[in-house]
Every structure is written in structure tokens, then in C-alpha cells.
XYZ file of N, CA and C in Angstrom:
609
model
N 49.790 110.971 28.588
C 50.650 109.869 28.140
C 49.831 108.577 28.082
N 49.855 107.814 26.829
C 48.799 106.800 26.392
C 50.108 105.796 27.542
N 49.390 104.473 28.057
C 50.107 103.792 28.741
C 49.452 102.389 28.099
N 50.515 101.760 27.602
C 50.017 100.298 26.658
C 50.793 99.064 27.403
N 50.338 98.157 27.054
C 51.237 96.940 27.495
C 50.726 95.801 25.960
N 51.956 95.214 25.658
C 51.868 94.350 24.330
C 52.181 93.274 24.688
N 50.736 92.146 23.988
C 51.182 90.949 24.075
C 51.501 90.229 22.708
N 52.324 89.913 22.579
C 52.980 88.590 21.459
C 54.260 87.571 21.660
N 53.901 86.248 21.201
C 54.744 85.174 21.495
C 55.998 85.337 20.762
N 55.666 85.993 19.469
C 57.540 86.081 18.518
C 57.828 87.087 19.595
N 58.881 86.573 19.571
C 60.230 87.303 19.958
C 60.342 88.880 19.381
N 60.499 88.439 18.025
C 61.638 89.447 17.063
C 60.116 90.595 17.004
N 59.022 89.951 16.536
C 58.310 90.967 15.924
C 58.027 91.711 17.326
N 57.798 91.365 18.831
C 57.280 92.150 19.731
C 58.800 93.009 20.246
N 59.831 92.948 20.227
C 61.036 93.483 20.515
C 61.086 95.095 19.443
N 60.843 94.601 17.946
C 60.641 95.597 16.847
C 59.506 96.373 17.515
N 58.364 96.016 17.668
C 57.001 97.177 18.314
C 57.477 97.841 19.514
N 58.496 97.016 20.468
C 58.950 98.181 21.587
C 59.531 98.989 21.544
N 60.517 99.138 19.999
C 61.228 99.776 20.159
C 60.636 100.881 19.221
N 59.593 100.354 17.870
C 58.965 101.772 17.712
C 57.828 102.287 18.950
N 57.062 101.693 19.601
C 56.373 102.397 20.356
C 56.907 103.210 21.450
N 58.344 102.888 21.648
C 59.038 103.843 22.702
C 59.195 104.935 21.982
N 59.526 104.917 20.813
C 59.884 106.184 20.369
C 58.214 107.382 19.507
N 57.770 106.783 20.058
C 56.519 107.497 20.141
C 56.417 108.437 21.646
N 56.300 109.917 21.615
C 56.590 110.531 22.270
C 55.264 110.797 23.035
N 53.916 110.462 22.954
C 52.735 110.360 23.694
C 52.621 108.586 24.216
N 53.276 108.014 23.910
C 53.483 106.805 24.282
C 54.225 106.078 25.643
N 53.705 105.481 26.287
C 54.082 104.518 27.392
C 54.683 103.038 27.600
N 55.281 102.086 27.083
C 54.754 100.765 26.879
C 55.123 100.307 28.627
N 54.090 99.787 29.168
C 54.112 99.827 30.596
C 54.912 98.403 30.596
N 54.318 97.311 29.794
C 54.682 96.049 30.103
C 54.553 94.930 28.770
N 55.000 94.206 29.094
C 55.233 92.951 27.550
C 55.500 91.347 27.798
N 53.988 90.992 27.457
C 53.705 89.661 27.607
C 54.104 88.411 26.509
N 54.238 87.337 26.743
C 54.527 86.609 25.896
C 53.643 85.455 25.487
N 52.340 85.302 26.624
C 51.898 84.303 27.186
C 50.158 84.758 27.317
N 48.902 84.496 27.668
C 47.618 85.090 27.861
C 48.012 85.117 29.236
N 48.121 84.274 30.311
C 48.175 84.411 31.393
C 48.995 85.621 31.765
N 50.320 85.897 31.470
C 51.227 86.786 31.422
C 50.568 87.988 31.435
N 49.779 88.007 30.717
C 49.556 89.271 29.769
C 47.895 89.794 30.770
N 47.421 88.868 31.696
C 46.413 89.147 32.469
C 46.968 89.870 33.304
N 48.031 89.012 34.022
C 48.720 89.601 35.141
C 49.482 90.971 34.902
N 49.466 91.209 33.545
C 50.355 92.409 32.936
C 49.123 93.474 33.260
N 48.088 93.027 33.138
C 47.005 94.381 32.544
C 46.319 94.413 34.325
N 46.568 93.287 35.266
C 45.780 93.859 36.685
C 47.066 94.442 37.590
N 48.534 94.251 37.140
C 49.251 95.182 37.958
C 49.026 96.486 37.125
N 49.482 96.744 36.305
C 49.268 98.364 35.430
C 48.133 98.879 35.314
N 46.876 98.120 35.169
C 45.558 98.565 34.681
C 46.154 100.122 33.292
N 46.852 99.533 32.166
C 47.010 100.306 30.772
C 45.694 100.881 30.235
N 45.562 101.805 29.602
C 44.731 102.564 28.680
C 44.771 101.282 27.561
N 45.468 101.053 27.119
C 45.195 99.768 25.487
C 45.985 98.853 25.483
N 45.582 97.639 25.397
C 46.273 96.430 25.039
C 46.333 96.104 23.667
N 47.777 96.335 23.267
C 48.044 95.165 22.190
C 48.211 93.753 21.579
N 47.505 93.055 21.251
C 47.736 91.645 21.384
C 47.571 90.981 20.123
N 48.691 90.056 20.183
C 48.274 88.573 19.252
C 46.844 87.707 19.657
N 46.512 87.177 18.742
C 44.753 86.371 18.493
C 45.500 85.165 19.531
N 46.760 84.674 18.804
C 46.901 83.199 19.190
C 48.038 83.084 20.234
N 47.676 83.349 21.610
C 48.216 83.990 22.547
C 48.469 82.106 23.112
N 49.674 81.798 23.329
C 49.970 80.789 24.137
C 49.340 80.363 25.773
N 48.847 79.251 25.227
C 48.174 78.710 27.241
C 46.980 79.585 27.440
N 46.381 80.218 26.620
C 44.690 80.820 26.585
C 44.075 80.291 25.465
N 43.011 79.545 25.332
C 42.121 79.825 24.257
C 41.711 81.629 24.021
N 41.691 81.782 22.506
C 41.276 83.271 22.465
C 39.766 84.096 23.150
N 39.259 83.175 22.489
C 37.754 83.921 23.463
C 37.880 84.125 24.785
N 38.527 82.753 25.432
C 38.236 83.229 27.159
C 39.092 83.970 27.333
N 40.105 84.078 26.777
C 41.241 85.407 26.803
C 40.563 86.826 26.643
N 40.206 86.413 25.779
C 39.367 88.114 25.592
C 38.217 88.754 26.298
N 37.366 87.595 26.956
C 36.431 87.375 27.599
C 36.675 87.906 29.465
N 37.886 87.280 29.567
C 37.987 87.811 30.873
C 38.591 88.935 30.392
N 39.851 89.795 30.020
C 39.981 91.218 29.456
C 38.711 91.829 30.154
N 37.539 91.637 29.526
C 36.513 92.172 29.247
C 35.759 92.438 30.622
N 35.671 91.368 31.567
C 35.372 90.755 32.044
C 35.819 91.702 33.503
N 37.058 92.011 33.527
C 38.119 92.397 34.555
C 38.558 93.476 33.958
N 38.308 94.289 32.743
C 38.931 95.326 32.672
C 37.802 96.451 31.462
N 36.590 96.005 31.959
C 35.574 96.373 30.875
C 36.019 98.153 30.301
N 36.491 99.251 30.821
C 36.764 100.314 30.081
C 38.386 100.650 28.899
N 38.932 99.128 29.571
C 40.279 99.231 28.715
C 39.666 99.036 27.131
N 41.050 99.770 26.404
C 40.654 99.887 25.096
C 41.640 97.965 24.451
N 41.222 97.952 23.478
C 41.974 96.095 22.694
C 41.772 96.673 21.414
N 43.456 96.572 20.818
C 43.956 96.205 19.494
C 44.433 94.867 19.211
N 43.773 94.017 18.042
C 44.810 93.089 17.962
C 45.389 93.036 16.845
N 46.510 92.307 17.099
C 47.813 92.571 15.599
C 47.839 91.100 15.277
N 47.095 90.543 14.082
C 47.632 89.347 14.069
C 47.249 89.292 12.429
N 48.085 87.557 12.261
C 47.723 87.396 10.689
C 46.352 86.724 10.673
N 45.395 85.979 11.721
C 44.183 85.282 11.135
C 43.774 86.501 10.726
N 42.853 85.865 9.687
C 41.754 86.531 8.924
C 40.632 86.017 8.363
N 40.444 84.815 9.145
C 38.813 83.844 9.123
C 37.712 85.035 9.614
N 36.689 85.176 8.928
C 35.613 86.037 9.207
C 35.422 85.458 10.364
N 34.594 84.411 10.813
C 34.233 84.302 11.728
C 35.002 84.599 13.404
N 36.649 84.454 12.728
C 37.211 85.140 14.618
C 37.525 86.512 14.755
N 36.878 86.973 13.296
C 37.124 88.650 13.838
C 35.360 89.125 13.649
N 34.555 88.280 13.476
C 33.077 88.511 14.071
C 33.019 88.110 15.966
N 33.573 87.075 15.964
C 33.725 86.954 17.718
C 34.870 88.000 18.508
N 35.581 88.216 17.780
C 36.503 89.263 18.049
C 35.662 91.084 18.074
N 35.370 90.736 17.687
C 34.694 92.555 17.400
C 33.528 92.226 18.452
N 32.570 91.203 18.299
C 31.983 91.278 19.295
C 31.676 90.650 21.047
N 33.477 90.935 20.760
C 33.901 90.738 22.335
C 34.089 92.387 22.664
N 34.014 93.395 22.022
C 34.714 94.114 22.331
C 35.625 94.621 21.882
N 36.395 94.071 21.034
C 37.972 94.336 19.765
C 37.531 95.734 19.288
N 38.299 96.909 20.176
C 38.409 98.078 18.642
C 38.771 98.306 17.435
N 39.877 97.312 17.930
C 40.894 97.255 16.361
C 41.472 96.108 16.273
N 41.532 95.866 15.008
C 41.673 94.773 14.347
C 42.837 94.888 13.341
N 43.866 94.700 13.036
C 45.037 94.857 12.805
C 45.987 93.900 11.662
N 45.761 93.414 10.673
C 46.651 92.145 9.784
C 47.976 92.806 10.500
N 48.873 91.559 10.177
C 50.665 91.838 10.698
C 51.194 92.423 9.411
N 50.590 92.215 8.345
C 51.537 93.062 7.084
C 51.499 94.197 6.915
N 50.834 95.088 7.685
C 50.312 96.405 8.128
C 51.465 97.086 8.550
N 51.545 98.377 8.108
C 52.648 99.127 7.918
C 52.692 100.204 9.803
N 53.419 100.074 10.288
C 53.850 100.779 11.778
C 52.816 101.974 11.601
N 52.675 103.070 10.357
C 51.677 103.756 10.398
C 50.429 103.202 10.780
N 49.637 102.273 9.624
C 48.521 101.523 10.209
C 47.993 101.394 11.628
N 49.221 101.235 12.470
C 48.720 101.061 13.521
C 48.727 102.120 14.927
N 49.495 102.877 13.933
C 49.260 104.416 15.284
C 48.037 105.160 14.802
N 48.128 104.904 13.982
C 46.278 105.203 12.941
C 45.579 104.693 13.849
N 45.713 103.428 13.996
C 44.803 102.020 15.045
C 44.704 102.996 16.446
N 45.852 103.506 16.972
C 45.598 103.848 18.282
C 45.083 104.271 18.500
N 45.099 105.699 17.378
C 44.875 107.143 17.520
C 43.084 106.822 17.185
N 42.592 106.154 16.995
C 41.039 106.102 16.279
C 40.601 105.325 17.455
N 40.859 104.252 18.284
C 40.454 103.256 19.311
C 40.560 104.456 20.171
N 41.815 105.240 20.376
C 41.750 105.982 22.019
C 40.120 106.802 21.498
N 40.168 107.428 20.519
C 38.924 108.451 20.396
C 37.699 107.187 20.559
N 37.493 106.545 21.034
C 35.964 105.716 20.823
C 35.616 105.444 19.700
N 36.777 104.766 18.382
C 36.245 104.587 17.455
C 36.509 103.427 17.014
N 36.213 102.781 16.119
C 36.522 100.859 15.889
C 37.666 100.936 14.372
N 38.492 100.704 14.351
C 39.584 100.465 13.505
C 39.704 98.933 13.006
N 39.847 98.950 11.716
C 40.043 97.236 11.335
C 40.433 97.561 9.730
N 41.824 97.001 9.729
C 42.846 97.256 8.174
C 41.700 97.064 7.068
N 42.301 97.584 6.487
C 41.490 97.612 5.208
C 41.224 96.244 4.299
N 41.947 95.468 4.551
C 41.973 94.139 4.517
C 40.709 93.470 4.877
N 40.585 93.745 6.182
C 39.466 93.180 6.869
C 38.282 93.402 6.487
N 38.113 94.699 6.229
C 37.097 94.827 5.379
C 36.631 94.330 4.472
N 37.449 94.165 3.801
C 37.270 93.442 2.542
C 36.573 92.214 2.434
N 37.207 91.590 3.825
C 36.735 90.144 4.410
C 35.234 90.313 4.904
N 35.467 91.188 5.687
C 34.068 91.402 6.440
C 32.856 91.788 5.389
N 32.909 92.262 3.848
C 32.187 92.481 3.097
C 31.440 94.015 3.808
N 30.156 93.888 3.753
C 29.067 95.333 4.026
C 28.638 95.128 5.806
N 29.345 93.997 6.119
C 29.146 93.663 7.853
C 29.320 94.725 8.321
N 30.364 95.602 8.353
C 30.731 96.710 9.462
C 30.859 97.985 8.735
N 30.421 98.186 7.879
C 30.518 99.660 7.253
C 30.813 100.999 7.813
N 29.951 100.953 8.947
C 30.328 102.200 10.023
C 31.777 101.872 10.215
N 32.497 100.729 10.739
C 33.172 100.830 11.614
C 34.814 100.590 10.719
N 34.712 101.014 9.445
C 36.001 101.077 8.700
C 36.286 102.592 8.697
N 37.509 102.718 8.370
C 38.042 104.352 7.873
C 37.370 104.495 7.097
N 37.113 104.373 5.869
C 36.839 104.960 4.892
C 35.895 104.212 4.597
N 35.052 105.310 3.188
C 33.791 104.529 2.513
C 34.343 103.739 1.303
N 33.170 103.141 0.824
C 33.610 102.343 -0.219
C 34.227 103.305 -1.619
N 33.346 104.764 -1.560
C 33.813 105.338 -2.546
C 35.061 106.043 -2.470
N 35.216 106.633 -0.982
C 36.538 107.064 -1.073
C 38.031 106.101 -0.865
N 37.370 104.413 -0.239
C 38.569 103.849 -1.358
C 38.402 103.635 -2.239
N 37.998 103.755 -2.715
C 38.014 103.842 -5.015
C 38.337 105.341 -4.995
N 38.623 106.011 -4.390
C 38.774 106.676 -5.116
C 40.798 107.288 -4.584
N 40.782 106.527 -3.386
C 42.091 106.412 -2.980
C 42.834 105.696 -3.610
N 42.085 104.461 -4.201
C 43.015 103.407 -5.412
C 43.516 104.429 -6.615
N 42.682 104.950 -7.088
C 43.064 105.718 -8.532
C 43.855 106.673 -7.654
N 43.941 107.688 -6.823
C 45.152 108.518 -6.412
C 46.353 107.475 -6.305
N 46.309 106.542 -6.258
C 47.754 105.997 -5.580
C 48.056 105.215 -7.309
N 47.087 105.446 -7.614
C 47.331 104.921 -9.288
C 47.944 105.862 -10.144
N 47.929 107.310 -9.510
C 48.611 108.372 -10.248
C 47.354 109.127 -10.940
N 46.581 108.698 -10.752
C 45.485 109.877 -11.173
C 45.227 111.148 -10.995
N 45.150 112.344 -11.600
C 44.514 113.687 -11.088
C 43.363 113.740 -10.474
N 42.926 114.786 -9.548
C 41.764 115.103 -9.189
C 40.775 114.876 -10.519
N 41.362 115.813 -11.715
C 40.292 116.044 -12.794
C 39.997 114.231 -13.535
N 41.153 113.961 -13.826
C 41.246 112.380 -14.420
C 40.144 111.281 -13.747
N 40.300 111.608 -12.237
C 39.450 110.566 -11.305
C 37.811 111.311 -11.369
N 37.718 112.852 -11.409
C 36.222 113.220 -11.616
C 36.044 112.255 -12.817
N 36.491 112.432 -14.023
C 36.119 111.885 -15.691
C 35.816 110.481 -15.621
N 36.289 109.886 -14.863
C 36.629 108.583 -15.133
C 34.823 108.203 -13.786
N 35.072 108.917 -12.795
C 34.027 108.280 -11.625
C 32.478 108.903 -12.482
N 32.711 110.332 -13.630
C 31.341 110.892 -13.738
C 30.737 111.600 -12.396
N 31.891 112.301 -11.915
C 31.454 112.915 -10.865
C 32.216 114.693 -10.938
N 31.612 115.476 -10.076
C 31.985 116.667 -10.641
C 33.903 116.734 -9.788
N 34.573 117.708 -10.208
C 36.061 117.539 -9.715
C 35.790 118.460 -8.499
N 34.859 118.923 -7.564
C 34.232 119.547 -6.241
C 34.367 118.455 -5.795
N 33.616 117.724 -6.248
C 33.362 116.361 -5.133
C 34.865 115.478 -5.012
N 35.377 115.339 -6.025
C 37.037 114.588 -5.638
C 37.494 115.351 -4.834
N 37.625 116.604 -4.764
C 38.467 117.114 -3.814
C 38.195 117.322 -2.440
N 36.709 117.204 -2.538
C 36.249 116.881 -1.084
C 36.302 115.194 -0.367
N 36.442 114.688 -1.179
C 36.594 113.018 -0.587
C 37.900 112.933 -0.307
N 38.981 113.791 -1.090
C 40.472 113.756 -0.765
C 40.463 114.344 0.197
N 39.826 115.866 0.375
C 40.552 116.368 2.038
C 39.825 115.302 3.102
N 38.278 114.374 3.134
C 38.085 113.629 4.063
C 38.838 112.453 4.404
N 39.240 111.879 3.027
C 40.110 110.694 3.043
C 41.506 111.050 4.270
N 42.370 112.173 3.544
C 43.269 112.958 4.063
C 42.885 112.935 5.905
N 41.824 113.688 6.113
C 41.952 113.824 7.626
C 41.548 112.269 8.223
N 40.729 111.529 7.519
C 40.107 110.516 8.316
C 41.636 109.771 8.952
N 42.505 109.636 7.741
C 44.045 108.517 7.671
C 45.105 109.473 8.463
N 44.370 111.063 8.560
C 45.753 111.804 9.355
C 46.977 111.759 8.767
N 46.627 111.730 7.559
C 47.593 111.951 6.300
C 47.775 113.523 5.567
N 48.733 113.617 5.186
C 48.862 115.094 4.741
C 49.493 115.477 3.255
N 50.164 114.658 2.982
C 50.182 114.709 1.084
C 50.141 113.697 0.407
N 50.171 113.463 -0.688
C 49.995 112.899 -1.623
C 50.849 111.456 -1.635
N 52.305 111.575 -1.414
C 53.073 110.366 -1.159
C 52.721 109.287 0.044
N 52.546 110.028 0.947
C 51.956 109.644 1.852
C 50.266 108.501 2.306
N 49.627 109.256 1.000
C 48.706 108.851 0.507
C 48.657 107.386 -0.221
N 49.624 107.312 -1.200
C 50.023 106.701 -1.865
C 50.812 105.378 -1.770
N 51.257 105.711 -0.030
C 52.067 104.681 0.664
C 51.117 103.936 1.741
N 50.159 104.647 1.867
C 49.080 104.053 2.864
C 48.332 102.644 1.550
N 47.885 103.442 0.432
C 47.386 102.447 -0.289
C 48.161 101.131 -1.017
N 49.194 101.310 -0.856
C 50.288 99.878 -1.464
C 50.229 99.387 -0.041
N 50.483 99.924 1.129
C 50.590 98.673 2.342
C 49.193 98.672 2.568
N 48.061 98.791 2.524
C 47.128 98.641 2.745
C 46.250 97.179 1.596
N 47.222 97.344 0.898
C 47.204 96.400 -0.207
C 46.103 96.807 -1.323
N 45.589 97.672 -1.438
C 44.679 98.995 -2.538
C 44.958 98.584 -3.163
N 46.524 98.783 -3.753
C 46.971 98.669 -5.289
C 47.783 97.638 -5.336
């Protein structure tokens, strides 16, 4: 059982995450902060597997917020869910430590995606971010650059064969970037597919 504790100052949007993360059946939510201080004292009574958090956490500057986290809880895993998207606080952010990196327009999938990739030791950051971040973190996105291009044209309605013609690539190779795309997102058909790339903002 994953055991989380979430910090955010709205009201409405952290009330909505408790009530989908309860209903996540490998899921815990131990505790729920509103405040950085709050949210310290949240993570040294529970000591949680992952913290969820807003960037712009009330009565902490973010760095030293994240800094002590780090500091006092160096094997815990950190997602954060927020709307900045200045390169530079998700370059200090990632290299505080941030597994995941999260925009708020990000679809409830997005972010059990987020979990499920941070619990394995892996670095998660919306596809968005990427975008921002340019060729900075390449390793550390889902996907490559070609298999989102080539996830845009699936969610564009393209065939396997249509997207070989169009990329000049053989239709072996589309279908192998689809089953990787497929397992990397833990996605399983096509609609699905298709719904990751409109909230992901692809198309």
C-alpha cells in the first residue's frame, strides 16, 4: 500500500485529489497539508512513501521547502502538481530532487502515470514540460521525440500504414513505437491513446 500525504492551499482542487486518490485501491492518503510548514510536520509524523505538492506552498519559500524535504527525508519520493512553468523553477526543482513534475491541467490519469513511474525510480514531467525544457532532460520524459510524433498523428486518426507513408518509415517500425508508446503510458487501446494526447495538449 503506496502511503502519500498532499500538499495544496486550494481548497476545492486538494478535496477533488482526496477523493480520487482514496479511491485508488493501492493507495493510502496518510495526511493533507495546506501550508509548507504543515506539510513538514505532515511528512515527520507519517514519514509517506510520496509527497504531493503545490510549488507555491504558503509561509515557505519553495527551495527551502524542498530543500529541507530533502534534507530530512532524503529516500522519500516528490511529485509536484502545479501551474508554474518558468524553466528555470523546474531546473531548481528537478535538481532538488523533484521526480515528477506535474502542470494542473493534467488529466487524474497523468498523474497515477506520475506515481506509478516516480515509485519505480523513474523521473516523470507532463509533456508540457518538456516542451519547455527543450533537449534538457531527454532521458527523463515518457516518451521520445519520435514516438510523440508519432502519438500526435494516432490521436489525429491516422493508420499504422498512413503514419509509416507519411514518417517514410517501414509500417514494422510504427507498430513497434505503438506497442512501446502503449506500455511506456500503461495504456491499452487506441481511445485511450487518443485521450492521453488531447490532455496532454499533443493535439
Amino acid at each position: 500500500m503506496l502511503r502519500i500525504v498532499l500538499a495544496e492551499d486550494h481548497i476545492i482542487l486538494r478535496e477533488g485529489l482526496k477523493v480520487l486518490l482514496n479511491n485508488e485501491d493501492d493507495i493510502t492518503l496518510v495526511g493533507e497539508a495546506d501550508d509548507g510548514e504543515s506539510a513538514l510536520a505532515l511528512l515527520k509524523e507519517f514519514k509517506p512513501d510520496l509527497l504531493i505538492t503545490d510549488i507555491m506552498m504558503p509561509g515557505m519559500d519553495w527551495l527551502e521547502f524542498i530543500a529541507e524535504i530533502r534534507n530530512q527525508h532524503p529516500d522519500m519520493k516528490v511529485i509536484t502538481l502545479t501551474a508554474v512553468t518558468e524553466p528555470e523553477i523546474i531546473r531548481q526543482s528537478l535538481s532538488l530532487g523533484v521526480m515528477g513534475y506535474i502542470v494542473k491541467d493534467s488529466a487524474f490519469s497523468d498523474l497515477l502515470l506520475a506515481i506509478k513511474r516516480v515509485m519505480s525510480g523513474e523521473r516523470f514531467m507532463s509533456p508540457a514540460i518538456g516542451e519547455v525544457l527543450g533537449e534538457e532532460y531527454p532521458e527523463r520524459e515518457p516518451l521520445t521525440r519520435r514516438e510523440r510524433e508519432i502519438l500526435r498523428l494516432i490521436a489525429g486518426g491516422k493508420t499504422n500504414k498512413m503514419i509509416a507513408e507519411e514518417l517514410h518509415i517501414s509500417l514494422k517500425t510504427v507498430e513497434t513505437h505503438r506497442t512501446n508508446i502503449m506500455q511506456k503510458l500503461d495504456i491499452h487501446s487506441t481511445a485511450d491513446l487518443v485521450r492521453f494526447a488531447v490532455n496532454a495538449g499533443m493535439v
